[in-house]
Amino acid sequence: MGERAQEREHIEHGIAPVFDGRSEVLVLGTMPSPASREAAFFYGHPQNRFWRVLAALFDEPAPVTNGERTDLLLRHHIALWDVLASCDIRGASDASIANARPNDLGRILSAAPIRRVFCTGATSARLYGKLCEPATGLAAVKLPSTSPANAAWSLPRLVEAYRPLAAELSLFEPPVLDVPAVVDLEAAIAAAGTGLDELMERAGRFLAYEVRKVLEARVMDGVETVAVRPADDLQTGPRRSPAGVPTVIFCGNGNNGGDGWVAARYLDAWGFPVCLITATDASDLVAEPARTAALRAQASLGPASRVLLSPSDAEVAAALRGAPVAVDALLGTGFAHRTVRAPFDRWIAAINEARRQGVFVLAADVPSGLSAQTGESAATTVQADATLTMIVPKPGLFAPAGAAVCGFVRTAPLAYIEPFLKGARTHL
Ligand SMILES: NC(=O)C1=CN([C@@H]2O[C@H](COP(=O)(O)OP(=O)(O)OC[C@H]3O[C@@H](n4cnc5c(N)ncnc54)[C@H](OP(=O)(O)O)[C@@H]3O)[C@@H](O)[C@H]2O)[C@@H](O)CC1
Ligand SMILES: [K+]
């Protein structure tokens, strides 16, 4: 045995596969890298682009925690494992692999309706063909490696190469649920391990991601002249700070406002300054997890961003003048009244006036003033260009008055909800 061979380390896989009875494709790497073994999850090296590629394929912000990564896979019906159960390997060098023993893929194939197998790189495809295909009888599609070593492949090029994977998956359309059923769903998600604070973190990040897309599009269209890096990496920051007018984020006192605070934190961290408008100081908020989220955001905002506490109408108008985007996180599913109290009524009027002047208005969960349940609209209701509704759509968005104020509706898939939908009171 040569000196180089002696440097090989014997590795046992040790990370459980992700799959369930809804998985439709099986994605296989070779073996977890040292960084992945340390993170106890697949593709754990921060420079590996696997998670960013998947997120871009589905037009979502990149998952941050292992729980979010698992959710993303299961939501899209993707099973994930590796070809090898054990081998001798030098570091992360696939070329050095010896004594390869395959995983028992029958465990997944017998439990899930897998239609197609994809291998993330030449080594896993070669080892799959040699060690697994005779048993599975399924040929694998070879995809390019997302490893940083594969530098010839840019992120957009990788995303294009991975499109056949997305094309194999059946789309999940979230059902329209009554607001009480959404509350039940939240409780079921929490009981399974993802609490409301984590859902708010995901909601705020998704909101920031949608704002960022609008800002990027304005740069592409030449509306903004600010230089930003090419769209190679819409998923992560920090990036150069555009010098333009900050995005204005209106936050109410409840958990809808909490979504706005989290979005502010992300946009600021990604290099997009914000002007956050609130009637209540973060430390005086009562609703949780909004209060905790607001305190965290307030402590982390950089010098280009600011918080306006109970601003005058003139200050609100000044903040909106020339702003690219206004985020409405004033009132969400907790609102169901005929009138909106001050100062939110005046802020809604200011948002609508700004929209007439060309500001893009994005509503968090539901345009403020609209009842998410009944679709009744208060005298002052936000007129949105787009509404990012959380987890599932609510009936009010599709009632005549609701449809008139929501603009384009997108659902933010904050969690893997299919297992909890049996018996849920779907709105008819
Ligand atoms: N679904 C999910 O999984 C997730 C949900 N999340 C988010 O939580 C939101 C629901 O939060 P929520 O329940 O705290 O209610 P919310 O909409 O903020 O309204 C309460 C506030 O409104 C106020 N208010 C009431 N009436 C008013 C009036 N007439 N005029 C003026 N103000 C009035 C009321 O004030 P109060 O009456 O208490 O003084 C209180 O401050 C939901 O829409 C979504 O965005 C995500 O974070 C995570 C995932
Ligand atoms: K809102």
Short mmCIF file of C-alpha atoms and ligand atoms in Angstrom, two decimals:
data_model
loop_
_atom_site.label_atom_id
_atom_site.label_comp_id
_atom_site.label_asym_id
_atom_site.label_seq_id
_atom_site.Cartn_x
_atom_site.Cartn_y
_atom_site.Cartn_z
CA MET A 1 0.00 0.00 0.00
CA GLY A 2 1.46 3.39 -1.05
CA GLU A 3 1.93 6.36 1.24
CA ARG A 4 -1.06 8.25 -0.25
CA ALA A 5 -3.34 5.25 0.29
CA GLN A 6 -2.39 5.21 3.98
CA GLU A 7 -3.80 8.73 4.36
CA ARG A 8 -7.26 7.47 3.55
CA GLU A 9 -9.73 7.49 6.39
CA HIS A 10 -12.48 4.93 6.79
CA ILE A 11 -15.82 6.74 6.77
CA GLU A 12 -19.25 5.44 7.74
CA HIS A 13 -22.13 7.50 6.34
CA GLY A 14 -24.04 8.23 9.52
CA ILE A 15 -26.67 10.67 8.18
CA ALA A 16 -30.20 9.34 7.84
CA PRO A 17 -31.85 9.65 4.41
CA VAL A 18 -34.63 12.20 3.91
CA PHE A 19 -37.75 10.71 2.32
CA ASP A 20 -41.34 9.79 2.98
CA GLY A 21 -44.24 8.14 1.21
CA ARG A 22 -44.67 11.16 -1.10
CA SER A 23 -41.10 11.27 -2.46
CA GLU A 24 -41.03 11.08 -6.25
CA VAL A 25 -37.37 11.51 -7.16
CA LEU A 26 -34.27 10.25 -5.41
CA VAL A 27 -31.20 12.50 -5.41
CA LEU A 28 -27.91 10.84 -4.57
CA GLY A 29 -24.50 12.27 -3.82
CA THR A 30 -21.46 10.13 -3.18
CA MET A 31 -20.67 10.45 0.53
CA PRO A 32 -20.95 13.34 3.02
CA SER A 33 -17.89 15.62 2.96
CA PRO A 34 -16.08 16.38 6.23
CA ALA A 35 -18.07 19.68 6.44
CA SER A 36 -21.34 17.80 5.94
CA ARG A 37 -20.43 15.23 8.58
CA GLU A 38 -19.68 18.07 10.97
CA ALA A 39 -23.03 19.74 10.14
CA ALA A 40 -24.67 16.30 10.40
CA PHE A 41 -26.50 17.01 7.15
CA PHE A 42 -26.09 16.77 3.40
CA TYR A 43 -24.19 19.45 1.46
CA GLY A 44 -23.11 21.21 4.65
CA HIS A 45 -20.10 23.03 3.18
CA PRO A 46 -21.08 26.73 3.11
CA GLN A 47 -19.65 27.10 -0.41
CA ASN A 48 -21.51 24.07 -1.76
CA ARG A 49 -24.33 25.38 -3.96
CA PHE A 50 -26.74 22.44 -3.67
CA TRP A 51 -29.25 24.26 -1.44
CA ARG A 52 -29.03 27.47 -3.41
CA VAL A 53 -29.65 25.56 -6.65
CA LEU A 54 -32.74 23.83 -5.25
CA ALA A 55 -34.06 27.09 -3.78
CA ALA A 56 -33.55 28.92 -7.08
CA LEU A 57 -35.29 26.10 -8.96
CA PHE A 58 -38.38 26.68 -6.87
CA ASP A 59 -38.02 30.47 -6.59
CA GLU A 60 -37.60 30.43 -2.81
CA PRO A 61 -35.06 31.87 -0.39
CA ALA A 62 -32.30 29.37 0.39
CA PRO A 63 -33.00 27.26 3.48
CA VAL A 64 -30.72 28.05 6.41
CA THR A 65 -31.25 25.37 9.02
CA ASN A 66 -31.24 21.61 8.58
CA GLY A 67 -34.93 21.62 9.52
CA GLU A 68 -35.67 24.05 6.67
CA ARG A 69 -33.61 21.93 4.30
CA THR A 70 -35.55 18.81 5.26
CA ASP A 71 -38.81 20.73 4.83
CA LEU A 72 -37.79 21.95 1.38
CA LEU A 73 -37.03 18.40 0.23
CA LEU A 74 -40.22 16.89 1.58
CA ARG A 75 -42.41 19.77 0.36
CA HIS A 76 -41.15 19.17 -3.17
CA HIS A 77 -41.30 15.37 -2.92
CA ILE A 78 -37.54 14.87 -3.16
CA ALA A 79 -35.75 12.02 -1.37
CA LEU A 80 -32.08 12.64 -0.58
CA TRP A 81 -29.31 10.24 0.30
CA ASP A 82 -25.89 9.15 -0.91
CA VAL A 83 -24.70 6.18 -2.93
CA LEU A 84 -22.19 4.97 -0.35
CA ALA A 85 -22.71 3.60 3.15
CA SER A 86 -18.99 3.51 3.83
CA CYS A 87 -15.67 3.88 2.06
CA ASP A 88 -12.04 4.84 2.53
CA ILE A 89 -11.47 8.42 1.38
CA ARG A 90 -8.94 11.25 1.62
CA GLY A 91 -10.78 14.39 2.79
CA ALA A 92 -13.51 15.23 0.27
CA SER A 93 -11.61 13.78 -2.69
CA ASP A 94 -13.99 11.54 -4.65
CA ALA A 95 -11.05 10.36 -6.76
CA SER A 96 -9.45 8.75 -3.69
CA ILE A 97 -12.44 6.52 -2.80
CA ALA A 98 -11.66 2.86 -2.16
CA ASN A 99 -13.51 -0.06 -0.53
CA ALA A 100 -16.87 1.45 -1.42
CA ARG A 101 -19.97 -0.19 0.10
CA PRO A 102 -23.36 1.02 -1.19
CA ASN A 103 -26.35 2.17 0.84
CA ASP A 104 -29.45 -0.01 0.81
CA LEU A 105 -31.60 2.11 -1.49
CA GLY A 106 -34.35 -0.50 -1.33
CA ARG A 107 -35.29 1.12 1.97
CA ILE A 108 -36.45 4.22 0.08
CA LEU A 109 -37.68 2.55 -3.10
CA SER A 110 -39.98 0.20 -1.21
CA ALA A 111 -41.54 3.06 0.77
CA ALA A 112 -41.86 5.82 -1.84
CA PRO A 113 -43.13 6.10 -5.44
CA ILE A 114 -39.69 7.09 -6.82
CA ARG A 115 -39.92 7.81 -10.55
CA ARG A 116 -36.39 8.90 -11.27
CA VAL A 117 -32.90 8.82 -9.75
CA PHE A 118 -30.51 11.77 -10.10
CA CYS A 119 -26.83 11.70 -9.15
CA THR A 120 -25.10 14.94 -8.17
CA GLY A 121 -21.78 14.48 -9.91
CA ALA A 122 -19.75 12.10 -12.01
CA THR A 123 -18.45 9.96 -9.12
CA SER A 124 -21.85 9.29 -7.61
CA ALA A 125 -23.23 8.47 -11.09
CA ARG A 126 -20.36 6.07 -11.75
CA LEU A 127 -20.62 4.37 -8.35
CA TYR A 128 -24.42 4.22 -8.60
CA GLY A 129 -24.18 2.56 -12.01
CA LYS A 130 -21.72 0.00 -10.70
CA LEU A 131 -23.00 -0.69 -7.18
CA CYS A 132 -26.73 0.20 -7.09
CA GLU A 133 -28.33 0.10 -10.52
CA PRO A 134 -28.18 -3.69 -10.83
CA ALA A 135 -30.36 -3.88 -7.70
CA THR A 136 -32.69 -0.91 -8.33
CA GLY A 137 -33.16 -1.41 -12.06
CA LEU A 138 -33.45 2.39 -12.41
CA ALA A 139 -30.94 4.24 -14.57
CA ALA A 140 -29.72 7.50 -13.03
CA VAL A 141 -29.56 10.96 -14.61
CA LYS A 142 -26.13 12.52 -14.05
CA LEU A 143 -26.24 16.14 -12.86
CA PRO A 144 -23.21 18.42 -12.49
CA SER A 145 -21.64 18.66 -9.06
CA THR A 146 -22.61 21.66 -6.92
CA SER A 147 -19.30 21.48 -5.05
CA PRO A 148 -17.15 24.63 -4.99
CA ALA A 149 -14.46 22.57 -6.74
CA ASN A 150 -16.71 22.55 -9.82
CA ALA A 151 -16.07 26.26 -10.37
CA ALA A 152 -16.63 26.08 -14.13
CA TRP A 153 -20.35 25.85 -13.39
CA SER A 154 -21.89 29.17 -12.32
CA LEU A 155 -25.05 29.14 -10.20
CA PRO A 156 -27.40 30.05 -13.10
CA ARG A 157 -25.83 27.31 -15.22
CA LEU A 158 -26.27 24.76 -12.44
CA VAL A 159 -29.90 25.81 -12.00
CA GLU A 160 -30.56 25.23 -15.70
CA ALA A 161 -28.89 21.81 -15.51
CA TYR A 162 -31.07 20.84 -12.54
CA ARG A 163 -34.38 21.78 -14.23
CA PRO A 164 -35.10 18.17 -15.34
CA LEU A 165 -35.25 17.26 -11.64
CA ALA A 166 -37.96 19.86 -10.98
CA ALA A 167 -39.83 18.74 -14.10
CA GLU A 168 -40.31 15.26 -12.57
CA LEU A 169 -42.12 16.55 -9.50
CA SER A 170 -45.85 16.91 -9.11
CA LEU A 171 -46.86 20.34 -7.85
CA PHE A 172 -48.52 20.71 -4.48
CA GLU A 173 -51.27 23.33 -4.50
CA PRO A 174 -51.92 24.47 -0.94
CA PRO A 175 -55.65 24.46 -0.15
CA VAL A 176 -57.59 27.58 0.83
CA LEU A 177 -58.12 27.28 4.57
CA ASP A 178 -60.38 29.23 6.92
CA VAL A 179 -58.46 31.32 9.43
CA PRO A 180 -59.35 29.04 12.39
CA ALA A 181 -58.05 26.08 10.35
CA VAL A 182 -54.81 28.00 9.74
CA VAL A 183 -54.45 28.41 13.51
CA ASP A 184 -54.98 24.64 13.94
CA LEU A 185 -52.41 24.02 11.23
CA GLU A 186 -49.88 26.27 13.00
CA ALA A 187 -50.44 24.25 16.18
CA ALA A 188 -49.86 20.97 14.32
CA ILE A 189 -46.65 22.33 12.75
CA ALA A 190 -45.49 23.51 16.18
CA ALA A 191 -46.24 20.12 17.74
CA ALA A 192 -44.08 18.53 15.04
CA GLY A 193 -41.15 20.76 16.02
CA THR A 194 -41.41 24.06 14.13
CA GLY A 195 -42.70 26.76 16.46
CA LEU A 196 -44.37 30.04 15.55
CA ASP A 197 -41.10 31.91 16.08
CA GLU A 198 -39.44 29.76 13.42
CA LEU A 199 -42.43 30.23 11.08
CA MET A 200 -42.15 34.00 11.55
CA GLU A 201 -38.44 33.84 10.73
CA ARG A 202 -39.27 31.99 7.52
CA ALA A 203 -42.17 34.36 6.73
CA GLY A 204 -39.98 37.44 7.15
CA ARG A 205 -37.17 35.97 5.08
CA PHE A 206 -39.59 35.07 2.31
CA LEU A 207 -41.02 38.60 2.40
CA ALA A 208 -37.50 40.04 2.12
CA TYR A 209 -36.78 37.68 -0.76
CA GLU A 210 -39.83 38.95 -2.68
CA VAL A 211 -38.82 42.57 -2.02
CA ARG A 212 -35.35 41.78 -3.23
CA LYS A 213 -36.73 40.35 -6.48
CA VAL A 214 -38.59 43.61 -7.11
CA LEU A 215 -35.43 45.62 -6.37
CA GLU A 216 -33.36 43.39 -8.68
CA ALA A 217 -35.94 43.70 -11.45
CA ARG A 218 -35.83 47.50 -11.18
CA VAL A 219 -32.06 47.38 -11.64
CA MET A 220 -32.46 45.10 -14.66
CA ASP A 221 -35.11 47.42 -16.12
CA GLY A 222 -32.84 50.41 -15.65
CA VAL A 223 -35.24 52.11 -13.20
CA GLU A 224 -32.48 51.97 -10.57
CA THR A 225 -28.98 52.75 -11.68
CA VAL A 226 -27.31 51.29 -8.63
CA ALA A 227 -24.64 48.71 -9.36
CA VAL A 228 -25.31 45.33 -7.80
CA ARG A 229 -23.63 42.04 -8.46
CA PRO A 230 -25.15 40.01 -11.27
CA ALA A 231 -28.04 37.77 -10.34
CA ASP A 232 -25.68 34.89 -9.71
CA ASP A 233 -26.65 34.85 -6.11
CA LEU A 234 -30.10 36.06 -5.22
CA GLN A 235 -29.98 33.81 -2.21
CA THR A 236 -27.35 35.17 0.07
CA GLY A 237 -25.75 38.38 1.17
CA PRO A 238 -24.17 40.56 2.05
CA ARG A 239 -23.85 42.45 -1.15
CA ARG A 240 -23.04 46.00 -2.11
CA SER A 241 -25.43 48.48 -0.62
CA PRO A 242 -27.55 50.27 -3.22
CA ALA A 243 -27.48 54.00 -2.60
CA GLY A 244 -31.18 54.46 -3.48
CA VAL A 245 -34.12 55.33 -1.27
CA PRO A 246 -34.73 52.64 1.38
CA THR A 247 -37.60 50.18 1.18
CA VAL A 248 -40.31 51.33 3.59
CA ILE A 249 -41.71 48.64 5.89
CA PHE A 250 -44.88 49.42 7.87
CA CYS A 251 -45.20 47.23 10.95
CA GLY A 252 -48.31 46.81 13.08
CA ASN A 253 -48.35 45.72 16.71
CA GLY A 254 -49.27 42.08 16.19
CA ASN A 255 -47.52 39.16 14.56
CA ASN A 256 -48.16 40.53 11.05
CA GLY A 257 -45.84 43.33 12.14
CA GLY A 258 -43.36 40.70 13.32
CA ASP A 259 -43.07 39.43 9.75
CA GLY A 260 -42.17 42.99 8.73
CA TRP A 261 -39.46 43.30 11.40
CA VAL A 262 -37.85 40.04 10.29
CA ALA A 263 -37.99 41.14 6.63
CA ALA A 264 -36.26 44.39 7.62
CA ARG A 265 -33.46 42.45 9.31
CA TYR A 266 -32.86 40.30 6.23
CA LEU A 267 -32.99 43.14 3.70
CA ASP A 268 -30.57 45.19 5.77
CA ALA A 269 -28.22 42.21 6.15
CA TRP A 270 -28.37 41.63 2.38
CA GLY A 271 -27.31 45.23 1.81
CA PHE A 272 -30.69 46.79 1.03
CA PRO A 273 -31.44 49.63 3.47
CA VAL A 274 -34.88 49.88 5.01
CA CYS A 275 -36.97 52.51 6.75
CA LEU A 276 -39.20 50.71 9.25
CA ILE A 277 -42.29 52.54 10.47
CA THR A 278 -43.95 51.49 13.72
CA ALA A 279 -46.38 52.96 16.23
CA THR A 280 -44.83 50.99 19.10
CA ASP A 281 -41.22 50.64 20.17
CA ALA A 282 -39.97 47.08 19.83
CA SER A 283 -39.54 46.78 23.61
CA ASP A 284 -43.18 47.83 24.17
CA LEU A 285 -44.69 45.24 21.84
CA VAL A 286 -46.75 42.58 23.59
CA ALA A 287 -47.51 39.98 20.91
CA GLU A 288 -45.04 37.10 20.70
CA PRO A 289 -43.06 36.10 18.74
CA ALA A 290 -43.33 39.60 17.16
CA ARG A 291 -41.71 41.29 20.17
CA THR A 292 -38.66 39.00 20.22
CA ALA A 293 -38.29 39.30 16.44
CA ALA A 294 -38.55 43.09 16.58
CA LEU A 295 -35.97 43.41 19.37
CA ARG A 296 -33.56 41.22 17.41
CA ALA A 297 -34.11 43.21 14.21
CA GLN A 298 -33.76 46.56 15.96
CA ALA A 299 -30.43 45.48 17.46
CA SER A 300 -29.05 44.28 14.15
CA LEU A 301 -30.00 47.05 11.68
CA GLY A 302 -26.97 48.76 10.15
CA PRO A 303 -26.37 52.50 9.78
CA ALA A 304 -28.02 52.71 6.33
CA SER A 305 -31.38 51.64 7.82
CA ARG A 306 -33.57 53.37 10.37
CA VAL A 307 -36.66 52.91 12.50
CA LEU A 308 -39.26 55.71 12.63
CA LEU A 309 -41.29 55.50 15.83
CA SER A 310 -44.73 57.16 15.54
CA PRO A 311 -43.68 59.48 12.71
CA SER A 312 -45.78 62.46 11.63
CA ASP A 313 -47.76 62.19 8.40
CA ALA A 314 -45.17 64.44 6.74
CA GLU A 315 -42.36 62.09 7.81
CA VAL A 316 -44.28 59.08 6.45
CA ALA A 317 -44.83 60.83 3.12
CA ALA A 318 -41.15 61.80 2.97
CA ALA A 319 -40.05 58.20 3.62
CA LEU A 320 -42.30 56.97 0.81
CA ARG A 321 -41.18 59.61 -1.69
CA GLY A 322 -39.16 57.83 -4.36
CA ALA A 323 -39.05 54.56 -2.37
CA PRO A 324 -38.88 51.48 -4.62
CA VAL A 325 -41.10 49.28 -2.46
CA ALA A 326 -43.48 49.65 0.49
CA VAL A 327 -44.18 46.58 2.58
CA ASP A 328 -47.53 46.45 4.35
CA ALA A 329 -47.11 44.43 7.54
CA LEU A 330 -49.72 46.35 9.56
CA LEU A 331 -52.64 43.95 9.95
CA GLY A 332 -52.93 40.28 9.07
CA THR A 333 -55.29 37.47 9.97
CA GLY A 334 -55.91 39.06 13.39
CA PHE A 335 -57.93 41.88 11.81
CA ALA A 336 -61.66 41.56 11.08
CA HIS A 337 -63.31 44.93 11.62
CA ARG A 338 -65.08 47.66 9.74
CA THR A 339 -62.67 50.42 10.65
CA VAL A 340 -58.92 50.66 11.09
CA ARG A 341 -57.71 52.71 14.05
CA ALA A 342 -55.24 55.61 13.86
CA PRO A 343 -52.48 55.89 12.93
CA PHE A 344 -52.79 52.79 10.74
CA ASP A 345 -55.73 54.26 8.76
CA ARG A 346 -53.57 57.25 7.78
CA TRP A 347 -50.58 55.03 6.97
CA ILE A 348 -52.76 52.90 4.70
CA ALA A 349 -53.90 56.06 2.89
CA ALA A 350 -50.23 57.10 2.53
CA ILE A 351 -49.28 53.66 1.13
CA ASN A 352 -52.10 53.89 -1.43
CA GLU A 353 -51.07 57.40 -2.44
CA ALA A 354 -47.45 56.24 -2.82
CA ARG A 355 -48.62 53.38 -5.02
CA ARG A 356 -50.32 55.89 -7.30
CA GLN A 357 -46.91 57.59 -7.53
CA GLY A 358 -45.26 54.32 -8.65
CA VAL A 359 -44.14 52.68 -5.39
CA PHE A 360 -44.54 48.88 -5.54
CA VAL A 361 -46.72 47.72 -2.65
CA LEU A 362 -46.21 44.24 -1.21
CA ALA A 363 -48.68 43.04 1.44
CA ALA A 364 -47.62 40.54 4.08
CA ASP A 365 -50.20 37.74 4.38
CA VAL A 366 -53.20 39.94 3.49
CA PRO A 367 -53.61 43.61 2.50
CA SER A 368 -54.27 45.53 5.72
CA GLY A 369 -57.92 46.42 6.14
CA LEU A 370 -59.13 43.29 4.39
CA SER A 371 -60.62 40.48 6.45
CA ALA A 372 -58.64 37.38 5.50
CA GLN A 373 -61.66 35.28 6.38
CA THR A 374 -64.69 37.11 4.98
CA GLY A 375 -63.09 39.25 2.29
CA GLU A 376 -64.85 42.30 3.68
CA SER A 377 -62.86 45.44 3.25
CA ALA A 378 -62.54 48.31 5.74
CA ALA A 379 -62.98 51.88 4.52
CA THR A 380 -59.20 52.18 4.38
CA THR A 381 -57.64 49.09 2.89
CA VAL A 382 -54.22 48.68 1.34
CA GLN A 383 -54.25 48.33 -2.43
CA ALA A 384 -51.36 45.95 -3.10
CA ASP A 385 -49.43 45.08 -6.24
CA ALA A 386 -48.68 41.69 -4.72
CA THR A 387 -49.64 39.75 -1.60
CA LEU A 388 -47.39 37.13 -0.07
CA THR A 389 -49.76 35.01 1.95
CA MET A 390 -48.26 32.75 4.62
CA ILE A 391 -48.48 28.93 4.51
CA VAL A 392 -51.89 28.68 2.78
CA PRO A 393 -54.23 31.12 1.01
CA LYS A 394 -57.20 32.35 3.01
CA PRO A 395 -60.73 32.74 1.58
CA GLY A 396 -60.92 36.53 1.91
CA LEU A 397 -58.17 36.92 -0.70
CA PHE A 398 -60.45 35.49 -3.35
CA ALA A 399 -63.72 37.21 -2.38
CA PRO A 400 -64.61 40.00 -4.84
CA ALA A 401 -63.38 42.84 -2.61
CA GLY A 402 -60.28 40.83 -1.68
CA ALA A 403 -59.31 39.98 -5.23
CA ALA A 404 -59.55 43.68 -6.06
CA VAL A 405 -56.91 44.70 -3.50
CA CYS A 406 -54.48 41.74 -3.35
CA GLY A 407 -52.73 42.11 -6.69
CA PHE A 408 -50.69 39.04 -7.58
CA VAL A 409 -51.06 36.41 -4.82
CA ARG A 410 -48.22 34.09 -3.94
CA THR A 411 -48.24 31.60 -1.10
CA ALA A 412 -45.07 31.37 0.97
CA PRO A 413 -44.61 27.63 1.67
CA LEU A 414 -43.29 28.06 5.19
CA ALA A 415 -43.53 24.42 6.20
CA TYR A 416 -44.24 20.91 4.98
CA ILE A 417 -47.99 20.80 5.59
CA GLU A 418 -49.23 17.85 3.54
CA PRO A 419 -49.08 15.41 6.49
CA PHE A 420 -51.34 17.73 8.51
CA LEU A 421 -54.02 18.40 5.93
CA LYS A 422 -56.07 15.26 6.36
CA GLY A 423 -59.19 16.38 8.12
CA ALA A 424 -58.28 20.08 7.89
CA ARG A 425 -61.34 22.25 7.35
CA THR A 426 -60.72 23.18 3.74
CA HIS A 427 -62.70 26.25 2.70
CA LEU A 428 -65.31 25.31 0.10
N1 LIG B 1 -50.31 31.73 9.84
C1 LIG B 1 -49.06 31.48 10.20
O1 LIG B 1 -48.65 30.37 10.32
C2 LIG B 1 -48.16 32.58 10.44
C3 LIG B 1 -48.61 33.84 10.76
N2 LIG B 1 -47.79 34.85 10.89
C4 LIG B 1 -48.27 36.21 10.94
O2 LIG B 1 -49.09 36.46 12.05
C5 LIG B 1 -50.23 37.20 11.63
C6 LIG B 1 -51.33 37.10 12.61
O3 LIG B 1 -50.87 37.73 13.76
P1 LIG B 1 -51.84 38.17 14.93
O4 LIG B 1 -52.75 37.06 15.24
O5 LIG B 1 -50.98 38.70 16.00
O6 LIG B 1 -52.73 39.32 14.29
P2 LIG B 1 -52.39 40.58 13.39
O7 LIG B 1 -52.89 40.31 12.05
O8 LIG B 1 -50.99 41.03 13.53
O9 LIG B 1 -53.37 41.66 14.00
C7 LIG B 1 -53.35 41.92 15.39
C8 LIG B 1 -53.01 43.37 15.63
O10 LIG B 1 -53.95 44.16 14.96
C9 LIG B 1 -54.42 45.16 15.84
N3 LIG B 1 -55.78 45.52 15.48
C10 LIG B 1 -56.85 44.76 15.54
N4 LIG B 1 -57.93 45.44 15.11
C11 LIG B 1 -57.50 46.66 14.74
C12 LIG B 1 -58.14 47.81 14.21
N5 LIG B 1 -59.46 47.86 13.96
N6 LIG B 1 -57.40 48.88 13.96
C13 LIG B 1 -56.08 48.86 14.21
N7 LIG B 1 -55.43 47.79 14.74
C14 LIG B 1 -56.14 46.71 14.99
C15 LIG B 1 -54.32 44.56 17.18
O11 LIG B 1 -54.24 45.56 18.13
P3 LIG B 1 -55.02 45.43 19.54
O12 LIG B 1 -56.47 45.33 19.17
O13 LIG B 1 -54.50 44.20 20.18
O14 LIG B 1 -54.68 46.69 20.23
C16 LIG B 1 -53.05 43.73 17.07
O15 LIG B 1 -51.93 44.53 17.34
C17 LIG B 1 -50.50 36.64 10.27
O16 LIG B 1 -51.33 37.47 9.48
C18 LIG B 1 -49.12 36.50 9.70
O17 LIG B 1 -48.68 37.72 9.12
C19 LIG B 1 -46.36 34.62 10.67
O18 LIG B 1 -45.61 35.41 11.44
C20 LIG B 1 -45.93 33.21 10.98
C21 LIG B 1 -46.73 32.24 10.31
K K B 2 -50.66 43.08 5.97
#
